[in-house]
Coordinates of C-alpha atoms in Angstrom, one line a residue:
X1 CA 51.1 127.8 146.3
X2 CA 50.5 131.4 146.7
X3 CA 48.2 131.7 144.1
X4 CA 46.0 128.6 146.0
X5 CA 46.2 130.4 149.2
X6 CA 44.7 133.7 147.6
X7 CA 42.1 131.9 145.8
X8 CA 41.3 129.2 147.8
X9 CA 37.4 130.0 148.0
X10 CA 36.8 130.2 144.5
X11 CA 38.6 126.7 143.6
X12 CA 36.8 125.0 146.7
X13 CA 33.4 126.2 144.9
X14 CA 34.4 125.9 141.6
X15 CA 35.7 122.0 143.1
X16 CA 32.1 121.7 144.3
X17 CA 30.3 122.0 140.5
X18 CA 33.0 119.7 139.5
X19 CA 31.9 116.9 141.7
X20 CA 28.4 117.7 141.1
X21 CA 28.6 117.6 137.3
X22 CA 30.5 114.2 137.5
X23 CA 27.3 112.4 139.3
X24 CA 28.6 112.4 142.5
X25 CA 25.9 112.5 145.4
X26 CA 25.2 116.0 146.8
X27 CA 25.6 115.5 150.2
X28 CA 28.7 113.4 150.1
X29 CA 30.2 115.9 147.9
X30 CA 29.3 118.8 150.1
X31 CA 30.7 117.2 152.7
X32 CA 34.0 115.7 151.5
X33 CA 34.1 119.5 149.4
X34 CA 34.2 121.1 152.8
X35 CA 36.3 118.7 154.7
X36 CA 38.8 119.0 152.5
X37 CA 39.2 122.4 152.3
X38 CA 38.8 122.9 155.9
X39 CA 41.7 120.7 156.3
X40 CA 43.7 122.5 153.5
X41 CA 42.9 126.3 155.3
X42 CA 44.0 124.7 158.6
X43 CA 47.0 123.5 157.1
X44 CA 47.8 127.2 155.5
X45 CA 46.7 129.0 158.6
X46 CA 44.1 130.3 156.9
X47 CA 41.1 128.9 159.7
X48 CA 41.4 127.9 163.1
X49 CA 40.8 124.1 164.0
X50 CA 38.6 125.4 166.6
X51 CA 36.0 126.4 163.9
X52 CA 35.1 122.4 163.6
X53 CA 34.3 122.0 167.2
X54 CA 31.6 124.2 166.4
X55 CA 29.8 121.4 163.5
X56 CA 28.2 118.6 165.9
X57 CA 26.6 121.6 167.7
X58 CA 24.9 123.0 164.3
X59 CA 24.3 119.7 163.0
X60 CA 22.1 119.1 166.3
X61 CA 20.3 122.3 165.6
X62 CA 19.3 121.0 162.0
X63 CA 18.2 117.8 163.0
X64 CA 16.2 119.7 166.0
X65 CA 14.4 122.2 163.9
X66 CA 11.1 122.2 164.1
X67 CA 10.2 123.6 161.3
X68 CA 11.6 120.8 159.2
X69 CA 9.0 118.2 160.2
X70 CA 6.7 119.8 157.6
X71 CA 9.0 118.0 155.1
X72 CA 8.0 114.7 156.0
X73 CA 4.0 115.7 157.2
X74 CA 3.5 116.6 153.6
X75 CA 5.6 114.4 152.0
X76 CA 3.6 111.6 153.4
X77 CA 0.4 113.5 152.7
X78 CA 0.9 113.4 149.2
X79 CA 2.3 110.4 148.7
X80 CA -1.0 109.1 150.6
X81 CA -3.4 111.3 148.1
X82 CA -1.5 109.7 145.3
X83 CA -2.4 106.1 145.8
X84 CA -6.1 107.4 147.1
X85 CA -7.4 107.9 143.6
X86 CA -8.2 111.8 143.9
X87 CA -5.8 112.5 140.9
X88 CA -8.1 110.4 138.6
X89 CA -11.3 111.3 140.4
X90 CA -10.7 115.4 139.6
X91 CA -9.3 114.7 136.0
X92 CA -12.3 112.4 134.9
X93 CA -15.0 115.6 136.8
X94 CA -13.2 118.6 135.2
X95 CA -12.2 116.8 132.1
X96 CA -15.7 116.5 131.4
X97 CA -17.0 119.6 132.8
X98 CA -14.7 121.5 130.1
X99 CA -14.0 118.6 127.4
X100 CA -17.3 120.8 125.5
X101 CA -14.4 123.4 124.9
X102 CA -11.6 123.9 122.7
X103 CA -8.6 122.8 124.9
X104 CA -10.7 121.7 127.2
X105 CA -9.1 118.6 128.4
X106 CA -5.5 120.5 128.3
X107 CA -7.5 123.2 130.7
X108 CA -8.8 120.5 133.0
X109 CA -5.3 119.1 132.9
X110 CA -3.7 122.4 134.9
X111 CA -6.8 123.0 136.6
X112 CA -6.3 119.4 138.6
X113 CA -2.5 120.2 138.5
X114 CA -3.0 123.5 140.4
X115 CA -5.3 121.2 142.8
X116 CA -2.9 118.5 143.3
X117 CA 0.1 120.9 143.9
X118 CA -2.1 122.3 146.7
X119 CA -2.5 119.5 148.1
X120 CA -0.1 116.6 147.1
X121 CA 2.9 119.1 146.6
X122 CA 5.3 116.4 145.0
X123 CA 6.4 116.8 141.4
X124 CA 6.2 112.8 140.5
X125 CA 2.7 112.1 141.9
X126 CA 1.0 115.0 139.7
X127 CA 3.2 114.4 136.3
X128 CA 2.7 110.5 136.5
X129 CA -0.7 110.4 137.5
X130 CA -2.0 113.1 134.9
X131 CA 0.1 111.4 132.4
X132 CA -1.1 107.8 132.9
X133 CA -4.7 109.4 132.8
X134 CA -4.9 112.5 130.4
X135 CA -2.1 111.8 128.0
X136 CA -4.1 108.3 126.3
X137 CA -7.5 110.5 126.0
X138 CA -5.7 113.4 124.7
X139 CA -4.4 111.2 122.1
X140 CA -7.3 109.9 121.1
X141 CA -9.1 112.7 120.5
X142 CA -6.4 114.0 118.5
X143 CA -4.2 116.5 120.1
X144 CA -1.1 117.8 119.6
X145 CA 1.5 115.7 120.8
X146 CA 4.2 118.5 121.9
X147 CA 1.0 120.4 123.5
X148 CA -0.5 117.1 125.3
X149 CA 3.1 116.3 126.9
X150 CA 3.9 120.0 127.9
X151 CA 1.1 120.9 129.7
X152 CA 1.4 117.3 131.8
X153 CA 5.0 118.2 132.4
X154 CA 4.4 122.1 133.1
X155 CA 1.1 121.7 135.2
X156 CA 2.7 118.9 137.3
X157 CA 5.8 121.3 138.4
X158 CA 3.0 124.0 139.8
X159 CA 3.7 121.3 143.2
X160 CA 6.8 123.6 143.5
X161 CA 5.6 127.0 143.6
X162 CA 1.8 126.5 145.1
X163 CA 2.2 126.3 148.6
X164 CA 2.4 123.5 150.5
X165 CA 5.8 123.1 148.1
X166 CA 8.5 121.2 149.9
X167 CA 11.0 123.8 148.0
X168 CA 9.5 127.0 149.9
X169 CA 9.9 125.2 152.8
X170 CA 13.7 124.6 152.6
X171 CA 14.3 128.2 151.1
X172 CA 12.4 130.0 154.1
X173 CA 15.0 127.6 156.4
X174 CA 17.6 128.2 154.6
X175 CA 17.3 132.1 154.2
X176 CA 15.6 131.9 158.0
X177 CA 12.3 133.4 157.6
X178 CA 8.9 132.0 158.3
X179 CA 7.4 129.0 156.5
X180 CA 3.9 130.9 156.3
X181 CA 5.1 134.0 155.1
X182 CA 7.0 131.9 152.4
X183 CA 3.9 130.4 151.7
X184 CA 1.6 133.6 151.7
X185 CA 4.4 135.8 149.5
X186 CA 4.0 132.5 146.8
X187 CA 0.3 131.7 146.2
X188 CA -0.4 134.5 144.1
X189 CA 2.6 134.0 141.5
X190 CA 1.4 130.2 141.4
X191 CA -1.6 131.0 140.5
X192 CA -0.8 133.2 138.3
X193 CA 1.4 130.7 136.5
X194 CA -1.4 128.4 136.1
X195 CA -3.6 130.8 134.9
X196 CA -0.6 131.8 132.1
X197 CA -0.8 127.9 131.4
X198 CA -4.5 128.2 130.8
X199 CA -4.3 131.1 128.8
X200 CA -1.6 129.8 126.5
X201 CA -3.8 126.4 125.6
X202 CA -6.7 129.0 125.1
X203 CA -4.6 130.7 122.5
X204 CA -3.3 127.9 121.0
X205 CA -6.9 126.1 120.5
X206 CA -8.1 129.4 119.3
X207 CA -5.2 129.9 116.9
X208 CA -5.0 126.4 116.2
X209 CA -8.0 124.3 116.5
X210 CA -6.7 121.3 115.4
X211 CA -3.9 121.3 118.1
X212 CA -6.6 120.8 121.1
X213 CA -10.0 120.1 119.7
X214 CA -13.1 120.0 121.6
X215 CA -14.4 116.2 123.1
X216 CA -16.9 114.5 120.9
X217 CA -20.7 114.5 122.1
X218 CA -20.0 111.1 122.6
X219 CA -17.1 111.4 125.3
X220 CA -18.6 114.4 127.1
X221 CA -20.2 112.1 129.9
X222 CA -24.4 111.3 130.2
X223 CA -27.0 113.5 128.9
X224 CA -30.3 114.0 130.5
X225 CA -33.6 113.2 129.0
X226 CA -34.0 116.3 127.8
X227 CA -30.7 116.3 125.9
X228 CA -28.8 118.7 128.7
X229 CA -25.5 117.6 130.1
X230 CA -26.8 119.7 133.7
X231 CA -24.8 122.4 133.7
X232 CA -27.5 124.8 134.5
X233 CA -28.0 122.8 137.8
X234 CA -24.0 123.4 138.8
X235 CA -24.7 126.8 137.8
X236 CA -27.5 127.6 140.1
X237 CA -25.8 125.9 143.1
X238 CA -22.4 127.7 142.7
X239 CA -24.4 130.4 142.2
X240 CA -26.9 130.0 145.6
X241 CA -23.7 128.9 147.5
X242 CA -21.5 132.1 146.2
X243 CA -24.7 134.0 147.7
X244 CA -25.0 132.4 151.0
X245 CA -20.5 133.0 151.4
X246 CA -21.0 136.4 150.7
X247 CA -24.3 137.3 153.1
X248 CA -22.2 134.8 155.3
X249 CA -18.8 136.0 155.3
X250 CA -20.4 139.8 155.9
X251 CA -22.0 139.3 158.6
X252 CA -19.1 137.9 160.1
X253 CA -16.6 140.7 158.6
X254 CA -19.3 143.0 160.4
X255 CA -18.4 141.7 164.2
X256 CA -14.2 140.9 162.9
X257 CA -13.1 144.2 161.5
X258 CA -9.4 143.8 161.5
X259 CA -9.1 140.6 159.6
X260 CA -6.5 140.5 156.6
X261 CA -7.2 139.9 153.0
X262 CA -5.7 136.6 153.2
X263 CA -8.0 135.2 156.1
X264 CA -10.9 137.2 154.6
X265 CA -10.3 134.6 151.5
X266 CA -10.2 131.8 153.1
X267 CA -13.2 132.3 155.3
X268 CA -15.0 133.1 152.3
X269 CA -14.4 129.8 150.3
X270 CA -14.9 127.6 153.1
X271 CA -18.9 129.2 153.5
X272 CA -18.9 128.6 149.7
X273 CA -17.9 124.9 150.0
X274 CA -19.9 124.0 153.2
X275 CA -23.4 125.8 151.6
X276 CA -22.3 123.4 148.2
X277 CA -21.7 120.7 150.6
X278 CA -24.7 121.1 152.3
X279 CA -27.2 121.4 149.4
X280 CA -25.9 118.6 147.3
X281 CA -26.0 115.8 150.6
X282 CA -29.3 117.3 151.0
X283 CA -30.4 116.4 147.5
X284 CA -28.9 113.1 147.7
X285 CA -30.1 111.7 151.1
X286 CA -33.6 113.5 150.8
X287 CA -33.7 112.3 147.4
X288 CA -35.2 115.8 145.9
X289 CA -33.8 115.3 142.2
X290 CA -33.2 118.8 142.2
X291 CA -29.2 118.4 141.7
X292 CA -27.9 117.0 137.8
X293 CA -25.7 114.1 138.5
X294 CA -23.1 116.5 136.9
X295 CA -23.4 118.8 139.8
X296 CA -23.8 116.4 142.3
X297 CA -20.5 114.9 140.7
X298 CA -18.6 118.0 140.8
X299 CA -19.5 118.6 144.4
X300 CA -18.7 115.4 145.9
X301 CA -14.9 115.0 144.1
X302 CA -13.8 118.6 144.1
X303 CA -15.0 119.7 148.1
X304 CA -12.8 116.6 149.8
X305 CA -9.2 118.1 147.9
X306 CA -10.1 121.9 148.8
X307 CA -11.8 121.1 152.5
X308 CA -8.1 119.1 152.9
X309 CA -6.6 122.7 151.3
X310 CA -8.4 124.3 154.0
X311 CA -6.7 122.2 156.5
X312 CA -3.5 122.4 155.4
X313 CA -3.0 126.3 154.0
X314 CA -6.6 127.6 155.3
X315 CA -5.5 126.8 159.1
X316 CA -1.9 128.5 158.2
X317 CA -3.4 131.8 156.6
X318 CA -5.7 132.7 159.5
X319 CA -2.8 131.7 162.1
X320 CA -4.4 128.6 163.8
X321 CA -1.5 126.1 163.2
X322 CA 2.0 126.2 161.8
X323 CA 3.3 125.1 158.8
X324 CA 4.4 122.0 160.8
X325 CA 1.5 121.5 162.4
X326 CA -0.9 122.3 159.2
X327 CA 1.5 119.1 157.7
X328 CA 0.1 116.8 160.1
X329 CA -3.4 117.6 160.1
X330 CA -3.0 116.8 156.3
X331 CA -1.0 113.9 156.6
X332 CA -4.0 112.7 158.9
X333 CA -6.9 114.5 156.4
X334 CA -5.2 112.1 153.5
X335 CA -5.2 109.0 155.5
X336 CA -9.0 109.7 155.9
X337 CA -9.8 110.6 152.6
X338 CA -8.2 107.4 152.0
X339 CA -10.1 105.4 154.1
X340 CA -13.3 106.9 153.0
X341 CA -12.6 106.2 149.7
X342 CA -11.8 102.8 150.1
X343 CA -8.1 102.9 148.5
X344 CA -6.2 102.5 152.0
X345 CA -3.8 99.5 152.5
X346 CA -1.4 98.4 155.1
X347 CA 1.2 98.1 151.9
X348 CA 0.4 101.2 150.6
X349 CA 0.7 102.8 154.0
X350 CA 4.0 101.1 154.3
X351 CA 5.1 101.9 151.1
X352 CA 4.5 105.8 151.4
X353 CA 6.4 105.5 155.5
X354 CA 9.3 104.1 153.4
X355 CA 9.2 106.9 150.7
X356 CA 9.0 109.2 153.4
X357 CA 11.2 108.4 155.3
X358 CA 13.7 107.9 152.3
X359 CA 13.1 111.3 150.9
X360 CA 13.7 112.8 154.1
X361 CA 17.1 111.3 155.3
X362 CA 17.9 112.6 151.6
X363 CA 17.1 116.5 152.7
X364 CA 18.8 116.0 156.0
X365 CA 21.2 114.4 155.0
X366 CA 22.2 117.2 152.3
X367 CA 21.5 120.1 154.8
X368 CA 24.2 118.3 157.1
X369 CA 26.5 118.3 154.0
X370 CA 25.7 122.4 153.5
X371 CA 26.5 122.7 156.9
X372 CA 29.7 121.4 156.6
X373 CA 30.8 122.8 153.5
X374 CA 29.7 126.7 154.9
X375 CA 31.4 126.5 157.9
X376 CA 34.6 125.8 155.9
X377 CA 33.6 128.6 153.1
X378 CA 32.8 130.8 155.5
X379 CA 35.9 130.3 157.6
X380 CA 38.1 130.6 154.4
X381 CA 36.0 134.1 153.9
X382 CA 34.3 132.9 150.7
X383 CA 31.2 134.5 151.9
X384 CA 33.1 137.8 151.8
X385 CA 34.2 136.9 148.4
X386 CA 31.1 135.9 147.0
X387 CA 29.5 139.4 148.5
X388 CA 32.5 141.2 147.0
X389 CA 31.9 139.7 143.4
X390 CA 28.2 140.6 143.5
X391 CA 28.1 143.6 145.5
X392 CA 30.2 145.5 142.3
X393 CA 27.8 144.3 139.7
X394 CA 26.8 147.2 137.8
X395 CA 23.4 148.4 138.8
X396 CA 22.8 147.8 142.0
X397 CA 20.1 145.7 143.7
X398 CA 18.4 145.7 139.7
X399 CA 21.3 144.3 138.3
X400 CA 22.0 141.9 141.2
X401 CA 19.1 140.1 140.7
X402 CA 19.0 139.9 136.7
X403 CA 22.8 138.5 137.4
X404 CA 21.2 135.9 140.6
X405 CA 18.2 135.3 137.9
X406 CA 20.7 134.4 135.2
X407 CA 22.7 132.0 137.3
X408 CA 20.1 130.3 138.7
X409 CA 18.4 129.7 135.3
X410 CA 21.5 128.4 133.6
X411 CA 22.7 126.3 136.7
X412 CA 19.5 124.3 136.2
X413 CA 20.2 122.8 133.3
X414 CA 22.6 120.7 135.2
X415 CA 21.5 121.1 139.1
X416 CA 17.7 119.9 140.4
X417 CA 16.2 121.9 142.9
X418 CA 17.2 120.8 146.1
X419 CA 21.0 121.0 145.5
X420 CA 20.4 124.7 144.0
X421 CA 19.0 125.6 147.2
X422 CA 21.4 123.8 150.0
X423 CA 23.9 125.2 147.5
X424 CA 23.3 128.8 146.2
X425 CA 21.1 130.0 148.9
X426 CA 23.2 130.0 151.5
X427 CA 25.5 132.3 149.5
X428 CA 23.3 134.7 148.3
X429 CA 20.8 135.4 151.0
X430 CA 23.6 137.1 153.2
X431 CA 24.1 139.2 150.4
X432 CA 20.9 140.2 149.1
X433 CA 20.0 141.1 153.0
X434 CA 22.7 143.2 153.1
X435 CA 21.5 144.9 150.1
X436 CA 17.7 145.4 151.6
X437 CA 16.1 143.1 149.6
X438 CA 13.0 141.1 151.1
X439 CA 13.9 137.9 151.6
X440 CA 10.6 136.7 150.7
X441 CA 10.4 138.0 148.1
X442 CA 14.0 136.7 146.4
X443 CA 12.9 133.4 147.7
X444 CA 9.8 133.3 145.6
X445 CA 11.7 134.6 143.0
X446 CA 14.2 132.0 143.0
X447 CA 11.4 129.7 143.3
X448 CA 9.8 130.3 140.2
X449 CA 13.3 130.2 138.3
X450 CA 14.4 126.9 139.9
X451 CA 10.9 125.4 138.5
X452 CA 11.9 125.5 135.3
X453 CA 14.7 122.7 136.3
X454 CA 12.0 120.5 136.2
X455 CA 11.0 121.2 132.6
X456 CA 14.6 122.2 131.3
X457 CA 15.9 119.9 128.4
X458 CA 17.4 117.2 128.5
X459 CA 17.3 116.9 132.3
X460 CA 13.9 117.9 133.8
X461 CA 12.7 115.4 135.8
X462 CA 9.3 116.1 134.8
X463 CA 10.0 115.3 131.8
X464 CA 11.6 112.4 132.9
X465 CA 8.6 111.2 134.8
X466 CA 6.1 111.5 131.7
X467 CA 8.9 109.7 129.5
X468 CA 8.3 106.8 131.5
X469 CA 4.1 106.7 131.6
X470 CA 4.4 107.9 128.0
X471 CA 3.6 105.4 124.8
X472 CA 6.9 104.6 123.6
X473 CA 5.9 102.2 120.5
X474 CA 2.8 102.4 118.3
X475 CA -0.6 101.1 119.8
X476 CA -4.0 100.7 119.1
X477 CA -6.8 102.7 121.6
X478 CA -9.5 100.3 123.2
X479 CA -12.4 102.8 122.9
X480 CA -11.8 104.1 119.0
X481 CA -10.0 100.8 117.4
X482 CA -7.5 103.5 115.8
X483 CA -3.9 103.1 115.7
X484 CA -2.4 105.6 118.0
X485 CA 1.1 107.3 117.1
X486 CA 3.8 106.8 120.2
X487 CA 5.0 110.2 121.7
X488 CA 8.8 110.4 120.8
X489 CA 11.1 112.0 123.8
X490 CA 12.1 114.9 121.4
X491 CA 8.0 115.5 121.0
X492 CA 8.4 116.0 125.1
X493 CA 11.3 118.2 125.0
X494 CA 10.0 120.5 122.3
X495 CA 6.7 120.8 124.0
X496 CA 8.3 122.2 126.8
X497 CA 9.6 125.1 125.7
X498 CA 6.7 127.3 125.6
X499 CA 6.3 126.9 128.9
X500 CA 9.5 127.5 130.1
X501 CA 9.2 130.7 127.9
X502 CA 6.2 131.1 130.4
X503 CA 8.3 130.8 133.6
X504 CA 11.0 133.0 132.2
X505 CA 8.3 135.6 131.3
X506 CA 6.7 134.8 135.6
X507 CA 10.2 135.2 136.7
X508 CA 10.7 138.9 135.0
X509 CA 7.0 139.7 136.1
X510 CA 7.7 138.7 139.8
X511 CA 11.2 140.5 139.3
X512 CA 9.3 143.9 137.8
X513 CA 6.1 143.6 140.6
X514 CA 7.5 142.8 144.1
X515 CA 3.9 143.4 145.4
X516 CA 2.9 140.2 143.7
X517 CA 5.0 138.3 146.5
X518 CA 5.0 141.2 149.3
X519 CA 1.6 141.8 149.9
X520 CA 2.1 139.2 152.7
X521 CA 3.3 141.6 154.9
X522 CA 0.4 144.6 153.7
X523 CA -1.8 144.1 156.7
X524 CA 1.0 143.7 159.3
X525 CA 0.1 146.0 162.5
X526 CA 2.4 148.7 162.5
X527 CA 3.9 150.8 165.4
X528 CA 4.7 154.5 165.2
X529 CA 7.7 155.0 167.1
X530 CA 7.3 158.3 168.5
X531 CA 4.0 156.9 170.1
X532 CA 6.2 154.3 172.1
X533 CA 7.2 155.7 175.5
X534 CA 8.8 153.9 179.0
X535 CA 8.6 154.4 182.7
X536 CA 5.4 156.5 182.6
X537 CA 4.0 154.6 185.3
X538 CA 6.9 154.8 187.6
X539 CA 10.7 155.4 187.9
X540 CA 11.6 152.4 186.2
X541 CA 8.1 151.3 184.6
X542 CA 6.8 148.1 184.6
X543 CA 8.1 144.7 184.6
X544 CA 7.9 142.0 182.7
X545 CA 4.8 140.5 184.8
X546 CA 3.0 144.0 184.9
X547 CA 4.1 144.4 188.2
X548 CA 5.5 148.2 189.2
X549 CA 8.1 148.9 191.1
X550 CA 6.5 148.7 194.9
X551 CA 5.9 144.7 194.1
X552 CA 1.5 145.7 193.2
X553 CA 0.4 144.8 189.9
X554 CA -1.2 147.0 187.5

């Protein structure tokens, strides 16, 4: 018994995992976990029963956070996008605008997933849809299985760490800093990561031709009549519209001096897109013939997905919305998109309210559960235990994050990503503030480790979701008559582990370059305190209202 009382916090967590690892659901667990226990330490003397009284009171404040209605705003958004055909649309355009290439379609295939995480953001729409598409022409042009399946699975978990991710938005609640600066500190690790995608399927088609060939002349897409495939033509425009964005965006930096890099970015791209906009409508309704169909192809599917990334992140960077209201408008950018497209339906509409509205009773419901089980850890002093056992680790803030890196990378063999961060986070945020760390950053760190949860064998869910779009028997194609091998699940698992050697590898690079993540905070205005003084202007100064102290206002 006295052995219980002293270690009560470590058995209740240690209870946790147990119930976890058995398939019990994570929010009844939580909850019965911390019930429980809170009963037990009650029972020992160990916690007051007046610490309960405070839990409907902080289960109100969940269910009244505001910032939490982004989970369901973009949710919906990219369940919308998914049934709109975009996915589809951007693989058949880049798939032919770099099938001439080595790798090509395994390059178009993270270029669209980096797209679709920007603006979809859920894991099972990217994988599925770029599986259902790219997989069956990858095949038939005769590409490495293990490559063809990790790349789907790899490229479709970039929806975790390229903002709008529904995962930055729970870790920037749960360590309690702001959505956007989660979302700033983020983009340039995710793009990085996709870039590291790119460049592995470069060096594997260069090492290894026959691993990622180049598309036939035949499956590149029409040729004019002079035997070109118009590439010059998409070259000149991007090349006339990068000209007009940067005469554009000068003249406008000229007049707005004090503009951050971020903004400055944003503002560029959307000149760029508008002057590509512009000239290829002009081409078409004027009928000029100046514009390849290539071009005018290119224009017309990739502008719609980055005018809606504009709306969403683009509105956030320059500080015109919140994330929560940057959700909306791109819940209501996808329903248009939809509608001009031709793909919306009352049933699908109904279908993505339900899957909504599922998925978020399933994150609310689990914070309620985290609520409860912290309030009896903490009231038991586990978070003084847990700060104890990682505060000693040998070498310091260094040594506490290789240790918090370990953990996290190990517990997702077994945990997905929403119970490691309802779950862990709580835990060690506390401690890593108290040990100076940016939160921001150790958020997108754990971000970019909890990715590979998705892609860990045998239980990635991403791997799960290509299993089941995946040929599981023998067929024969309908374009080349040949009899096409099936992709076995150990082929999916095995082509995984490059790039979870890649995450590792992002992980250690965000770990040894914080600036990658805190450059967010670079063009922050900054106050010299000794510049600061009070009551110049009178005996007691001004008030609040600017009025001084004889009633007149100044």
């Amino acid at each position: 018994m006295e052995f219980l009382v002293d270690n009560l916090a470590p058995i209740m967590f240690f209870n946790l995992i147990g119930f976890l690892l058995l398939g019990f659901p994570v929010a009844f667990s939580l909850a019965a976990t911390g019930v429980l226990y809170g009963l037990v330490a009650i029972e020992f003397d160990l916690m007051s029963p007046l610490l309960f009284q405070a839990l409907p009171q902080r289960i109100f404040g969940i269910v009244s956070n505001d910032s939490l209605l982004a989970v369901p705003f973009f949710t919906f958004m990219g369940l919308i996008l998914e049934r709109s055909g975009m996915a589809e649309d951007l693989l058949n355009t880049v798939g032919r605008l770099f099938g001439p290439l080595r790798g090509g379609l395994a390059i178009a295939v993270v270029f669209v997933g980096a797209l679709l995480a920007a603006t979809t953001g859920v894991v099972s729409a990217s994988v599925i849809s770029m599986g259902l598409i790219s997989l069956p022409i990858m095949l038939r042009y005769g590409y490495d299985r293990r490559l063809a399946s990790g790349v789907i699975a790899a490229s479709g978990t970039l929806s975790q760490i390229i903002p709008p991710s529904l995962v930055l938005i729970v870790l920037a609640d749960q360590l309690g800093r702001s959505i956007g600066d989660m979302y700033r500190g983020a983009m340039l690790p995710g793009l990085l990561l996709a870039g590291s995608y790119m460049a592995y399927v470069f060096l594997v088609a260069f090492f290894r031709p026959s691993q990622a060939p180049a598309l036939p002349l035949e499956a590149r897409g029409p040729i004019d009549e002079h035997g070109h495939r118009g590439l010059r033509s998409l070259l000149v425009l991007t090349l006339i519209a990068a000209a007009a964005a940067y005469f554009g965006s000068d003249y406008y930096f000229r007049s707005h001096t004090d503009i951050p890099m971020d903004e400055r970015v944003v503002i560029v791209l959307l000149i760029w897109g508008v002057a590509a906009l512009a000239m290829a409508l002009g081409n078409r309704l004027l009928r000029l013939g100046w514009l390849s169909e290539m071009a005018e192809q290119v224009v017309f599917v990739m502008i719609p997905p980055l005018a809606l990334i504009f709306l969403v992140l683009g509105t956030i960077f320059i500080g015109v919305a919140t994330p929560t209201e940057g959700g909306a408008m791109g819940a209501m950018g996808a329903l248009i998109m939809a509608v001009s497209r031709g793909r919306f339906s009352m049933p699908q509409l109904r279908q993505a309210m339900e899957s909504t509205a599922r998925l978020t009773c399933f994150v609310i419901f689990i914070l309620v559960g985290s609520t409860i089980f912290s309030l009896s850890f903490r009231g038991i002093n586990g978070d003084i235990w847990v700060e104890q056992l990682l505060l000693h680790i040998p070498g310091g803030e260094l040594g506490f994050l290789i240790v918090v890196s370990l953990i996290t990378f190990f517990l997702a063999f077994f945990l997905d990503f929403f119970e490691l961060a309802f779950i862990i986070v709580p835990l060690l945020g506390p401690v890593a503030d108290k040990m100076g760390i940016d939160l921001i950053w150790f958020g997108v760190l754990l971000a970019v480790n909890m990715q590979t949860s998705f892609v860990h064998p045998p239980f990635g869910f991403a791997l799960f979701y290509l299993r089941s779009v995946a040929p599981k028997e023998d067929y024969r194609d309908r374009v080349t008559g040949r009899l096409i091998a099936k992709v076995t699940t150990a082929q999916i698992y095995w082509g995984s582990i490059p790039f979870i050697i890649i995450q590792i590898l992002m992980v250690v690079l965000v770990l040894s370059f914080p600036g990658l993540v805190t450059h967010y905070k670079g063009d922050a205005p900054t106050i010299n305190p000794s510049s600061v003084t009070f009551g110049q202007d009178s005996a007691y100064g001004l008030d609040s209202y600017g009025a001084d102290d004889s009633g007149g206002f100044q």
